[in-house]
Short mmCIF file of C-alpha atoms and ligand atoms in Angstrom, two decimals:
data_model
loop_
_atom_site.label_atom_id
_atom_site.label_comp_id
_atom_site.label_asym_id
_atom_site.label_seq_id
_atom_site.Cartn_x
_atom_site.Cartn_y
_atom_site.Cartn_z
CA MET F 1173 -10.68 9.87 117.63
CA ALA F 1174 -8.54 7.06 116.87
CA GLU F 1175 -7.47 6.63 112.92
CA VAL F 1176 -8.91 3.68 111.19
CA LYS F 1177 -6.97 2.29 108.07
CA ILE F 1178 -9.33 1.65 105.23
CA PRO F 1179 -8.15 -0.53 102.43
CA ILE F 1180 -9.49 -0.12 98.97
CA GLY F 1181 -8.82 -3.08 96.48
CA PRO F 1182 -7.55 -5.05 94.99
CA GLN F 1183 -10.68 -6.13 93.86
CA HIS F 1184 -12.81 -3.36 94.26
CA PRO F 1185 -15.90 -2.57 91.90
CA ALA F 1186 -14.81 1.23 91.54
CA LEU F 1187 -11.34 0.29 90.30
CA GLU F 1188 -11.39 -1.86 87.11
CA GLU F 1189 -8.04 -2.70 88.18
CA PRO F 1190 -6.49 -4.83 90.83
CA GLU F 1191 -4.54 -2.18 93.02
CA LEU F 1192 -4.57 -1.40 96.59
CA PHE F 1193 -5.04 1.77 98.28
CA LEU F 1194 -4.33 2.02 101.95
CA LEU F 1195 -6.42 5.15 103.27
CA THR F 1196 -6.14 6.53 106.56
CA VAL F 1197 -9.01 8.07 107.98
CA ASP F 1198 -10.16 10.37 110.43
CA GLY F 1199 -13.92 10.46 110.97
CA GLU F 1200 -14.79 11.29 107.04
CA GLN F 1201 -11.49 12.59 106.51
CA ILE F 1202 -8.49 11.05 104.86
CA VAL F 1203 -5.47 12.08 106.49
CA ASP F 1204 -2.98 9.60 105.15
CA ALA F 1205 -3.07 8.07 101.60
CA GLU F 1206 -1.07 5.06 100.42
CA MET F 1207 -1.04 2.44 97.66
CA ARG F 1208 0.89 -0.43 96.72
CA ILE F 1209 0.99 -1.18 92.97
CA GLY F 1210 2.10 -4.52 91.22
CA TYR F 1211 -1.00 -6.69 90.98
CA ASN F 1212 -0.64 -6.11 87.32
CA HIS F 1213 2.88 -6.51 86.78
CA ARG F 1214 3.55 -9.34 84.25
CA GLY F 1215 7.34 -8.49 83.41
CA MET F 1216 6.77 -7.53 79.64
CA GLU F 1217 9.85 -5.45 79.43
CA LYS F 1218 12.06 -8.51 80.31
CA SER F 1219 10.26 -10.54 77.73
CA ALA F 1220 10.97 -7.87 75.25
CA GLU F 1221 14.40 -8.98 75.55
CA PHE F 1222 13.72 -12.49 73.92
CA ARG F 1223 11.40 -11.23 71.26
CA THR F 1224 12.53 -9.54 67.93
CA PHE F 1225 11.86 -5.86 67.20
CA MET F 1226 8.70 -6.65 65.15
CA GLN F 1227 7.33 -9.34 68.00
CA THR F 1228 8.05 -6.63 70.73
CA LEU F 1229 5.88 -4.30 68.94
CA TYR F 1230 2.84 -6.57 69.24
CA LEU F 1231 3.52 -7.42 72.62
CA TYR F 1232 4.03 -3.81 73.55
CA GLU F 1233 0.49 -3.21 72.21
CA ARG F 1234 -1.19 -5.11 75.00
CA ILE F 1235 1.07 -2.94 77.69
CA CYS F 1236 -2.43 -1.50 77.63
CA GLY F 1237 -5.40 -2.12 75.86
CA ILE F 1238 -6.95 1.40 75.78
CA CYS F 1239 -3.74 3.31 74.70
CA SER F 1240 -2.55 0.50 73.01
CA HIS F 1241 -1.62 2.83 69.61
CA SER F 1242 0.33 4.95 72.01
CA HIS F 1243 2.70 2.39 73.23
CA THR F 1244 3.52 1.04 70.06
CA THR F 1245 3.59 4.42 68.21
CA CYS F 1246 6.26 5.25 70.81
CA TYR F 1247 7.78 2.30 70.67
CA ILE F 1248 8.23 2.42 67.05
CA GLN F 1249 9.48 5.88 67.24
CA ALA F 1250 12.47 5.10 69.06
CA VAL F 1251 13.16 2.05 66.68
CA GLU F 1252 12.44 3.99 63.79
CA GLU F 1253 14.99 6.69 65.00
CA ILE F 1254 17.89 4.00 65.64
CA ALA F 1255 17.44 2.45 62.39
CA GLY F 1256 17.28 5.89 60.76
CA LEU F 1257 14.06 5.30 59.04
CA GLU F 1258 11.86 7.89 57.72
CA ILE F 1259 8.32 6.67 57.19
CA PRO F 1260 5.86 7.99 54.29
CA PRO F 1261 3.86 11.02 54.90
CA ARG F 1262 0.80 8.70 54.27
CA ALA F 1263 1.74 6.55 56.98
CA LYS F 1264 2.23 9.41 59.16
CA TYR F 1265 -1.25 10.87 58.84
CA ILE F 1266 -2.55 7.38 59.19
CA ARG F 1267 -0.97 6.99 62.77
CA THR F 1268 -2.29 10.11 63.78
CA LEU F 1269 -5.80 9.78 62.79
CA ILE F 1270 -5.56 6.21 64.84
CA ALA F 1271 -4.06 8.17 67.66
CA GLU F 1272 -6.58 10.70 67.79
CA LEU F 1273 -9.60 8.20 67.40
CA GLU F 1274 -7.59 6.48 70.14
CA ARG F 1275 -8.04 9.84 72.13
CA ILE F 1276 -11.69 10.06 71.52
CA HIS F 1277 -12.40 6.70 72.73
CA SER F 1278 -10.47 6.86 75.51
CA HIS F 1279 -11.97 10.13 76.72
CA LEU F 1280 -15.42 9.18 76.23
CA LEU F 1281 -14.64 6.20 78.26
CA TRP F 1282 -13.26 7.97 81.00
CA LEU F 1283 -16.64 10.54 81.06
CA GLY F 1284 -18.56 7.34 81.17
CA ILE F 1285 -16.46 5.81 83.82
CA ALA F 1286 -16.52 9.15 86.04
CA GLY F 1287 -20.53 9.25 85.35
CA HIS F 1288 -20.65 5.62 87.03
CA GLU F 1289 -18.42 6.75 89.74
CA ILE F 1290 -20.56 9.48 91.11
CA GLY F 1291 -23.91 7.78 90.38
CA PHE F 1292 -24.70 9.23 87.28
CA ASP F 1293 -25.30 5.94 85.10
CA THR F 1294 -27.15 7.58 82.48
CA LEU F 1295 -23.79 9.53 81.40
CA PHE F 1296 -22.04 5.99 81.42
CA MET F 1297 -24.47 4.67 79.08
CA TYR F 1298 -24.74 7.76 76.98
CA SER F 1299 -20.91 7.90 76.29
CA TRP F 1300 -20.48 4.61 75.60
CA ARG F 1301 -22.97 4.44 73.31
CA ASP F 1302 -21.27 7.29 71.30
CA ARG F 1303 -18.00 5.53 71.76
CA GLU F 1304 -19.29 3.11 69.37
CA PHE F 1305 -18.93 5.17 66.55
CA VAL F 1306 -15.50 5.43 67.14
CA GLN F 1307 -14.88 1.77 67.67
CA ASP F 1308 -16.69 1.36 64.37
CA ILE F 1309 -14.22 3.64 62.54
CA LEU F 1310 -11.19 1.89 63.99
CA GLU F 1311 -12.51 -1.48 63.40
CA GLU F 1312 -13.00 -0.59 59.76
CA ILE F 1313 -9.54 0.69 58.96
CA THR F 1314 -7.55 -1.55 61.43
CA GLY F 1315 -9.72 -4.79 61.52
CA ASN F 1316 -10.00 -4.62 65.51
CA ARG F 1317 -11.98 -2.58 68.07
CA VAL F 1318 -9.11 -2.75 70.44
CA ASN F 1319 -5.29 -3.32 70.03
CA TYR F 1320 -5.35 -2.29 66.51
CA ALA F 1321 -2.11 -3.52 65.40
CA ILE F 1322 -2.09 -0.75 62.67
CA ASN F 1323 1.72 -0.05 63.26
CA THR F 1324 4.53 -1.66 61.51
CA ILE F 1325 8.32 -0.84 61.38
CA GLY F 1326 8.45 1.71 58.83
CA GLY F 1327 4.99 2.55 58.05
CA VAL F 1328 1.33 1.22 58.68
CA ARG F 1329 -0.31 -2.31 57.64
CA ARG F 1330 -3.16 -1.05 56.05
CA ASP F 1331 -4.51 1.84 54.04
CA ILE F 1332 -8.09 3.86 54.67
CA PRO F 1333 -10.40 3.16 51.91
CA GLU F 1334 -11.10 6.17 50.20
CA ASN F 1335 -14.76 5.32 49.45
CA LYS F 1336 -15.27 5.24 53.22
CA ILE F 1337 -14.19 8.83 54.30
CA ASP F 1338 -17.60 10.22 53.92
CA ASP F 1339 -18.69 7.81 56.30
CA TYR F 1340 -16.37 8.34 58.87
CA LEU F 1341 -16.99 12.32 58.48
CA LYS F 1342 -20.53 11.64 58.98
CA ALA F 1343 -19.69 9.88 62.17
CA LEU F 1344 -17.46 12.31 63.33
CA ASP F 1345 -20.12 15.10 62.77
CA ILE F 1346 -22.81 13.18 64.99
CA LEU F 1347 -20.05 12.66 67.48
CA GLU F 1348 -19.05 16.38 67.47
CA GLU F 1349 -22.56 17.07 68.34
CA ARG F 1350 -22.83 14.57 70.88
CA CYS F 1351 -19.55 16.09 72.56
CA GLY F 1352 -21.48 19.52 72.11
CA TYR F 1353 -24.29 18.08 74.38
CA TYR F 1354 -21.75 16.73 76.94
CA THR F 1355 -20.38 20.37 77.16
CA LYS F 1356 -23.78 21.40 77.67
CA VAL F 1357 -24.63 18.89 80.36
CA ALA F 1358 -21.11 19.84 81.98
CA PHE F 1359 -21.72 23.52 82.08
CA GLU F 1360 -25.22 24.33 82.29
CA GLU F 1361 -26.96 21.14 84.02
CA GLY F 1362 -25.46 21.45 87.26
CA THR F 1363 -24.89 17.61 88.39
CA LEU F 1364 -21.31 17.55 87.38
CA ALA F 1365 -20.42 21.05 88.63
CA ALA F 1366 -22.06 20.12 91.87
CA ARG F 1367 -20.49 16.80 92.18
CA LEU F 1368 -16.93 17.41 90.93
CA GLY F 1369 -16.60 21.08 91.70
CA GLY F 1370 -13.54 21.48 94.46
CA VAL F 1371 -13.14 17.97 94.71
CA HIS F 1372 -9.71 16.45 94.79
CA TYR F 1373 -7.79 19.79 94.44
CA LEU F 1374 -4.41 20.11 92.95
CA SER F 1375 -3.05 23.61 92.35
CA LYS F 1376 -1.04 24.68 89.47
CA GLU F 1377 2.09 24.77 91.78
CA LYS F 1378 1.72 20.94 93.40
CA ALA F 1379 0.97 20.26 89.82
CA ILE F 1380 3.89 21.17 88.24
CA GLU F 1381 6.17 20.32 91.70
CA LEU F 1382 4.72 16.93 91.58
CA CYS F 1383 5.26 16.16 87.81
CA ALA F 1384 1.62 15.75 86.74
CA CYS F 1385 1.12 15.26 83.28
CA GLY F 1386 -1.59 14.95 80.75
CA PRO F 1387 -5.11 16.13 81.20
CA PHE F 1388 -4.86 16.06 84.91
CA ALA F 1389 -2.29 18.60 84.82
CA ARG F 1390 -3.94 20.76 81.90
CA ALA F 1391 -6.86 20.83 84.34
CA SER F 1392 -4.63 22.69 86.69
CA GLY F 1393 -3.60 25.06 84.38
CA VAL F 1394 -0.47 23.69 83.11
CA ALA F 1395 -0.07 24.23 79.68
CA THR F 1396 1.56 20.75 79.13
CA ASP F 1397 1.25 18.78 75.94
CA VAL F 1398 4.04 16.73 73.84
CA ARG F 1399 2.00 17.33 70.57
CA PHE F 1400 3.03 21.00 71.28
CA GLU F 1401 6.29 20.86 72.80
CA GLU F 1402 7.94 18.37 70.96
CA PRO F 1403 5.73 17.81 67.90
CA TYR F 1404 5.80 14.24 66.43
CA LEU F 1405 3.92 12.51 63.59
CA ALA F 1406 1.89 14.68 61.45
CA TYR F 1407 1.24 17.19 64.47
CA PRO F 1408 3.23 20.14 62.99
CA GLU F 1409 1.08 20.32 59.88
CA ILE F 1410 -2.21 20.08 61.45
CA PRO F 1411 -3.78 23.10 63.29
CA PHE F 1412 -5.46 22.74 66.53
CA ASN F 1413 -5.56 23.93 70.19
CA LEU F 1414 -4.22 23.32 73.51
CA ILE F 1415 -6.82 23.05 76.04
CA THR F 1416 -6.29 24.07 79.34
CA TYR F 1417 -8.72 24.58 82.61
CA ASP F 1418 -7.87 26.45 85.75
CA SER F 1419 -10.17 25.07 88.15
CA CYS F 1420 -7.80 22.76 89.52
CA ASP F 1421 -10.52 19.71 90.76
CA ILE F 1422 -12.19 17.20 89.14
CA PHE F 1423 -14.73 18.96 87.23
CA GLY F 1424 -12.02 20.72 85.36
CA ARG F 1425 -10.51 17.52 84.21
CA ALA F 1426 -14.01 16.42 82.72
CA VAL F 1427 -14.29 19.56 80.83
CA VAL F 1428 -10.43 19.55 79.61
CA ARG F 1429 -11.57 15.77 78.25
CA ILE F 1430 -14.78 16.97 76.78
CA LEU F 1431 -13.20 19.85 74.78
CA GLU F 1432 -10.17 17.84 73.94
CA THR F 1433 -12.46 15.02 72.50
CA ILE F 1434 -13.73 18.04 70.06
CA GLU F 1435 -10.30 18.95 69.25
CA SER F 1436 -9.61 15.38 68.46
CA ILE F 1437 -12.45 15.38 66.27
CA LYS F 1438 -11.31 18.44 64.15
CA ILE F 1439 -8.07 16.97 63.87
CA CYS F 1440 -9.55 13.76 62.63
CA ARG F 1441 -11.60 15.75 60.25
CA TYR F 1442 -8.33 17.51 58.75
CA ILE F 1443 -6.72 14.38 58.36
CA LEU F 1444 -9.41 12.77 56.62
CA LYS F 1445 -9.52 15.74 54.25
CA ASN F 1446 -5.72 16.24 53.71
CA LEU F 1447 -4.97 12.97 53.50
CA PRO F 1448 -1.42 12.79 51.43
CA PRO F 1449 -1.09 10.49 48.43
CA GLY F 1450 1.35 7.78 48.17
CA GLU F 1451 2.77 4.38 49.85
CA ILE F 1452 2.01 3.57 53.34
CA LYS F 1453 5.11 1.91 54.12
CA LEU F 1454 8.53 1.55 53.40
CA GLU F 1455 9.63 -1.37 50.94
CA LYS F 1456 12.68 -2.79 52.56
CA VAL F 1457 12.76 -2.46 56.31
CA PRO F 1458 15.84 -4.17 58.06
CA LYS F 1459 15.52 -7.33 60.12
CA LYS F 1460 18.50 -6.23 62.36
CA ILE F 1461 18.38 -2.58 63.85
CA PRO F 1462 21.71 -0.99 64.15
CA GLU F 1463 23.36 -0.41 67.25
CA GLY F 1464 21.99 2.60 68.96
CA GLU F 1465 19.78 4.09 71.73
CA ALA F 1466 16.80 6.45 71.34
CA VAL F 1467 14.35 7.74 73.60
CA SER F 1468 10.82 8.95 72.38
CA ARG F 1469 7.94 10.97 73.62
CA TYR F 1470 4.22 10.66 73.09
CA GLU F 1471 1.12 12.42 74.39
CA ALA F 1472 -1.17 9.43 75.23
CA PRO F 1473 -4.69 9.99 76.22
CA ARG F 1474 -3.63 10.05 79.65
CA GLY F 1475 -0.22 12.08 79.59
CA GLU F 1476 3.24 11.87 78.43
CA ASP F 1477 4.12 8.44 77.49
CA ILE F 1478 8.26 7.84 77.19
CA HIS F 1479 10.09 4.67 75.70
CA TYR F 1480 13.47 4.24 76.08
CA VAL F 1481 14.72 1.52 73.33
CA ARG F 1482 18.42 0.27 73.05
CA SER F 1483 19.66 -1.82 70.36
CA ASN F 1484 22.98 -3.96 70.37
CA GLY F 1485 22.44 -4.49 66.49
CA GLY F 1486 20.89 -7.55 66.40
CA GLU F 1487 17.31 -8.78 66.01
CA LYS F 1488 16.47 -8.20 69.53
CA PRO F 1489 16.08 -5.18 71.56
CA TYR F 1490 18.76 -5.11 74.50
CA ARG F 1491 16.39 -2.93 76.73
CA ALA F 1492 13.00 -1.40 75.78
CA LYS F 1493 11.78 0.84 79.00
CA VAL F 1494 8.62 1.93 79.15
CA ARG F 1495 7.20 5.41 81.39
CA ALA F 1496 3.57 5.10 81.40
CA PRO F 1497 1.57 8.50 82.13
CA THR F 1498 -0.16 7.18 85.32
CA MET F 1499 3.15 6.34 86.81
CA GLN F 1500 4.02 9.95 86.57
CA ASN F 1501 0.47 10.86 87.80
CA LEU F 1502 0.29 9.12 90.99
CA PRO F 1503 2.33 11.09 93.34
CA ALA F 1504 0.21 14.27 92.76
CA THR F 1505 -2.97 12.05 93.14
CA MET F 1506 -1.93 10.73 96.65
CA GLU F 1507 -0.67 14.10 97.43
CA SER F 1508 -4.16 15.32 96.76
CA LEU F 1509 -6.28 12.54 98.30
CA LYS F 1510 -4.96 13.79 101.59
CA GLY F 1511 -7.73 16.39 103.08
CA SER F 1512 -10.64 15.14 100.60
CA TYR F 1513 -13.57 13.05 101.88
CA ILE F 1514 -13.79 9.06 101.83
CA ALA F 1515 -16.75 9.29 99.81
CA ASP F 1516 -14.73 11.18 97.29
CA ALA F 1517 -11.67 8.73 97.14
CA PRO F 1518 -13.07 6.76 94.16
CA ILE F 1519 -14.18 9.17 91.85
CA ALA F 1520 -10.56 10.99 92.90
CA ILE F 1521 -8.57 8.29 92.05
CA ALA F 1522 -10.43 7.62 88.92
CA SER F 1523 -10.00 11.22 88.03
CA ILE F 1524 -6.39 10.72 86.54
CA ASP F 1525 -7.71 7.92 84.36
CA PRO F 1526 -5.50 5.78 86.00
CA CYS F 1527 -4.21 2.87 83.99
CA PHE F 1528 -2.10 0.46 86.19
CA SER F 1529 -1.34 -2.14 83.44
CA CYS F 1530 0.85 0.22 82.26
CA THR F 1531 2.14 1.42 85.47
CA ASP F 1532 2.72 -1.87 87.50
CA ARG F 1533 6.23 -2.61 87.95
CA ILE F 1534 8.95 -3.67 90.46
CA ALA F 1535 11.58 -1.23 91.41
CA VAL F 1536 14.50 -2.04 93.78
CA VAL F 1537 16.54 0.69 95.08
CA ARG F 1538 19.76 -0.03 96.67
CA ASP F 1539 22.22 2.21 98.61
CA ILE F 1540 24.90 3.54 96.01
CA ARG F 1541 27.03 4.87 98.99
CA SER F 1542 27.54 1.82 100.35
CA GLY F 1543 29.04 0.63 96.91
CA LYS F 1544 26.96 -2.71 97.10
CA GLU F 1545 26.06 -4.47 94.03
CA SER F 1546 22.71 -3.30 92.81
CA ARG F 1547 21.59 -6.85 91.59
CA VAL F 1548 17.99 -7.97 92.27
CA ARG F 1549 18.54 -11.62 93.13
CA LEU F 1550 16.26 -14.41 91.97
CA ARG F 1551 15.08 -14.90 95.89
CA ASP F 1552 13.76 -11.41 96.05
CA LEU F 1553 11.85 -11.92 92.75
CA SER F 1554 10.18 -14.95 93.94
CA LYS F 1555 9.44 -13.66 97.43
CA TYR F 1556 8.24 -10.76 95.68
CA GLY F 1557 6.22 -13.00 93.16
CA LYS F 1558 4.89 -15.09 96.04
CA GLY F 1559 2.62 -11.74 97.02
CA GLY F 1560 5.27 -10.76 99.59
CA ARG F 1561 4.03 -7.41 101.16
CA ARG F 1562 6.08 -4.42 100.91
CA MET M 391 -39.29 -27.72 94.18
CA PHE M 392 -37.23 -24.81 96.06
CA GLN M 393 -34.07 -26.08 94.34
CA SER M 394 -35.66 -25.43 90.94
CA LEU M 395 -37.08 -22.14 91.78
CA VAL M 396 -33.63 -21.21 92.72
CA ASN M 397 -32.11 -22.52 89.43
CA TRP M 398 -34.90 -20.79 87.42
CA ALA M 399 -33.68 -17.53 89.11
CA ARG M 400 -30.39 -17.69 88.66
CA VAL M 401 -30.85 -18.67 84.79
CA LYS M 402 -32.83 -15.72 84.42
CA SER M 403 -30.82 -13.28 86.24
CA PRO M 404 -27.00 -14.40 86.67
CA TRP M 405 -25.04 -11.81 88.64
CA ILE M 406 -21.62 -11.68 87.64
CA LEU M 407 -18.33 -10.06 89.22
CA HIS M 408 -15.80 -8.78 86.53
CA TRP M 409 -12.17 -9.36 87.75
CA ASN M 410 -8.95 -8.32 86.18
CA THR M 411 -5.99 -10.67 86.93
CA GLY M 412 -3.72 -9.09 85.19
CA ALA M 413 -5.27 -8.39 81.70
CA CYS M 414 -4.18 -5.75 79.35
CA ASN M 415 -7.57 -3.61 80.00
CA ALA M 416 -8.65 -4.35 76.40
CA CYS M 417 -10.76 -7.34 77.47
CA ASP M 418 -12.13 -5.31 80.44
CA ILE M 419 -13.35 -2.41 78.12
CA GLU M 420 -14.82 -4.92 76.15
CA VAL M 421 -16.60 -6.92 78.86
CA LEU M 422 -17.87 -3.25 79.99
CA ALA M 423 -18.95 -2.64 76.17
CA ALA M 424 -21.27 -5.76 76.84
CA LEU M 425 -22.84 -4.42 79.42
CA THR M 426 -23.75 -0.83 77.65
CA PRO M 427 -26.21 0.15 74.99
CA ARG M 428 -25.18 -1.00 71.71
CA PHE M 429 -24.88 -5.04 73.08
CA ASP M 430 -26.67 -4.90 76.51
CA VAL M 431 -26.26 -8.12 78.22
CA GLU M 432 -28.87 -7.00 80.52
CA ARG M 433 -31.45 -8.08 78.54
CA PHE M 434 -30.24 -11.77 79.21
CA GLY M 435 -30.73 -10.42 82.93
CA VAL M 436 -26.68 -10.25 83.42
CA LEU M 437 -26.14 -7.58 85.98
CA LEU M 438 -22.51 -6.29 87.11
CA GLN M 439 -21.94 -6.86 90.89
CA GLY M 440 -19.04 -5.33 92.94
CA THR M 441 -18.52 -8.08 95.49
CA PRO M 442 -18.07 -11.65 94.99
CA ARG M 443 -20.58 -12.74 97.83
CA HIS M 444 -23.16 -11.83 95.49
CA ALA M 445 -21.87 -13.01 92.56
CA ASP M 446 -23.02 -16.34 90.47
CA VAL M 447 -20.33 -15.78 87.62
CA ILE M 448 -16.56 -14.51 88.04
CA VAL M 449 -15.70 -13.13 84.56
CA CYS M 450 -11.88 -13.12 84.40
CA THR M 451 -9.66 -11.70 82.53
CA GLY M 452 -6.12 -11.55 82.06
CA PRO M 453 -3.20 -14.25 82.44
CA VAL M 454 -3.29 -14.08 86.41
CA THR M 455 0.08 -12.49 87.87
CA LYS M 456 1.54 -14.18 90.80
CA GLN M 457 0.62 -10.97 92.69
CA VAL M 458 -3.03 -11.68 92.13
CA LYS M 459 -3.30 -15.21 92.43
CA ASP M 460 -3.71 -15.64 95.89
CA ARG M 461 -6.30 -12.84 95.99
CA LEU M 462 -8.17 -14.40 93.24
CA ILE M 463 -8.44 -17.86 95.05
CA LYS M 464 -9.52 -15.72 98.03
CA VAL M 465 -12.34 -14.15 95.97
CA TYR M 466 -12.99 -17.69 94.59
CA ASN M 467 -13.61 -19.15 97.93
CA GLN M 468 -16.04 -15.96 99.05
CA THR M 469 -18.27 -16.63 95.98
CA PRO M 470 -21.23 -18.62 97.12
CA ASP M 471 -21.99 -21.96 95.21
CA PRO M 472 -22.68 -22.77 92.79
CA LYS M 473 -20.33 -20.37 90.86
CA PHE M 474 -18.94 -20.55 87.44
CA VAL M 475 -16.11 -18.82 86.01
CA VAL M 476 -15.55 -17.54 82.69
CA ALA M 477 -12.10 -16.46 81.31
CA VAL M 478 -12.55 -13.95 78.69
CA GLY M 479 -9.70 -13.53 76.39
CA SER M 480 -6.75 -15.33 74.86
CA CYS M 481 -4.05 -14.43 77.82
CA ALA M 482 -6.89 -15.72 80.35
CA CYS M 483 -7.42 -18.91 78.62
CA SER M 484 -3.85 -19.69 78.13
CA GLY M 485 -1.73 -16.96 78.63
CA GLY M 486 -1.94 -15.59 74.99
CA ALA M 487 0.58 -12.88 74.11
CA PHE M 488 2.13 -12.77 77.82
CA ARG M 489 3.40 -16.62 77.31
CA GLY M 490 6.87 -16.78 78.66
CA CYS M 491 6.62 -13.48 80.84
CA TYR M 492 8.31 -14.41 84.19
CA ASN M 493 5.50 -12.95 86.46
CA ILE M 494 2.51 -14.86 84.94
CA LEU M 495 0.83 -18.19 85.57
CA GLY M 496 -0.88 -18.39 82.27
CA GLY M 497 -4.34 -18.82 82.52
CA VAL M 498 -6.95 -18.93 84.74
CA ASP M 499 -7.18 -22.46 85.09
CA GLN M 500 -4.13 -22.41 86.62
CA ALA M 501 -5.51 -21.00 89.85
CA ILE M 502 -9.03 -21.91 89.97
CA PRO M 503 -11.38 -24.42 87.77
CA VAL M 504 -12.81 -22.40 84.85
CA ASP M 505 -16.25 -23.29 83.38
CA ALA M 506 -16.07 -21.35 79.74
CA TYR M 507 -13.40 -20.15 77.77
CA ILE M 508 -14.04 -17.09 75.33
CA PRO M 509 -10.90 -16.85 73.08
CA GLY M 510 -9.76 -13.57 71.00
CA CYS M 511 -7.45 -10.92 71.47
CA ALA M 512 -9.20 -8.69 72.68
CA ALA M 513 -12.45 -10.97 72.98
CA ARG M 514 -15.08 -9.05 70.86
CA PRO M 515 -18.39 -8.23 72.74
CA ASP M 516 -20.50 -10.34 70.52
CA ALA M 517 -18.10 -13.25 71.72
CA ILE M 518 -18.45 -12.50 75.13
CA ILE M 519 -22.24 -12.43 74.96
CA ASP M 520 -21.94 -15.86 73.02
CA GLY M 521 -20.20 -17.23 75.63
CA VAL M 522 -22.34 -16.22 78.36
CA VAL M 523 -25.67 -17.39 76.76
CA LYS M 524 -23.54 -20.64 76.09
CA LEU M 525 -22.94 -20.94 79.88
CA LEU M 526 -26.67 -19.67 80.75
CA ALA M 527 -27.47 -23.11 78.70
CA LYS M 528 -25.12 -25.07 80.33
CA LEU M 529 -26.76 -23.65 83.80
CA GLN M 530 -30.24 -24.79 82.60
CA GLY M 531 -28.89 -28.14 81.39
CA LYS M 532 -27.79 -28.66 85.05
CA ALA M 533 -31.07 -27.07 86.45
CA GLY M 534 -33.28 -29.24 84.02
S1 SF4 K 1737 -6.58 -11.48 75.46
FE1 SF4 K 1737 -5.27 -10.06 74.60
S2 SF4 K 1737 -6.57 -8.18 74.77
FE2 SF4 K 1737 -7.63 -9.65 76.19
S3 SF4 K 1737 -6.70 -8.79 78.09
FE3 SF4 K 1737 -5.12 -10.24 77.35
S4 SF4 K 1737 -3.75 -9.45 76.16
FE4 SF4 K 1737 -5.21 -7.94 76.31
#
């Protein structure tokens, strides 16, 4: 039979964001998968160069609304490293707390989307209802449900109200109970295991070879987590476990995320109970950041986030580069799509928890050997902008 | 007579199409949150649809990247009349935080006509519900 090409996207109910996947199918089976990213490319790295360090912080919050704290923390760590600022311990703890709350909300969100993708809408509604507990805490602490804007250069903007801590602990208790219920749904109820078991298989070797990261890699038995490899913020002082699972399929990814949520709840509880006293930000923060460069790593809910910041000694960054985790996970995703069935494609793509607003970028590769100048001409850019195909 | 029946049905159950035109995702998750139990817009008969051909209302989030513009216009043309467009979030209204980025148009109204603007970065689910209800009232006015 002749091969048929099926486009998925850019507007597609299964994908929240506009992306195009081109699947070549033979019968029901996918033989080749290609993708085209860039629909969500806004040009933020460039516009960061025209903003001050502080403005860039709030711009980068909007790289992705789900892991907004990840991007700002990763960026601010780099900036603070260049400036040689050491933030107060209380600020560190608060940043860590928001980071873990964000992980909980992101993982619950994923669980809901995954449930929706496989037609298990009850799970979608349940997990999104439970997610509101975290949203409430986040809103009370930071003032916003998403895009919390808690970070500022040299610390955090808001303190945690002492009289509310008990309420937060109670909400976390309820959440933990609910996560226990989800674990039961996963292991005992059978629907998830039957639908997701063995789907979109990624072996441990392939995961390492294709540099997968985050829960995607951990579900293939690769123990990778920046919080362990290169502890930042308050993580060195907090006891918690690294979760891995070795079923190498989407079921494993669901299990890893549910168990990680429980771990995160424990971390939040530890932080709320052991919050060090003191200031929440440095008193004096320089407007101009001294010359220098820094790379910062951060374990976002979706995997390893890397920011590179370079300063020329002025008020604005010379370069602020972002490498988001989805970018890293895409090669492995596309590879494992080959050989799966077309009906599994939506959940398979959703299983890495893709976030294309972080990922979308333009890459221009030039031949170095020919010695040509590798400059992007305005004409090329505008051709790209006009929706030119690859 | 027939038209008023159609209008009545439309007001009671507007089907929406959710379309991310380059947003940061925050407004998208708030739109989804509005559909889930805490906020539950389904009590107004609002239902999320997968294809533009079934939709009455297009909910756009995001400042419209140059890449997505053509598709947006295509999707808009595929939606049957009468159709309504809601711009959710500051960046869908005017470009918001992304003003000045080289790859955006700055606001959904730069590409297609917009009927309702819901500001906020991110727009809260309450605000989204308020916007949708106001749009429904407007629809009723048209029907009336
Ligand atoms: S309005 Fe703000 S929160 Fe909403 S999509 Fe735009 S940048 Fe993100």
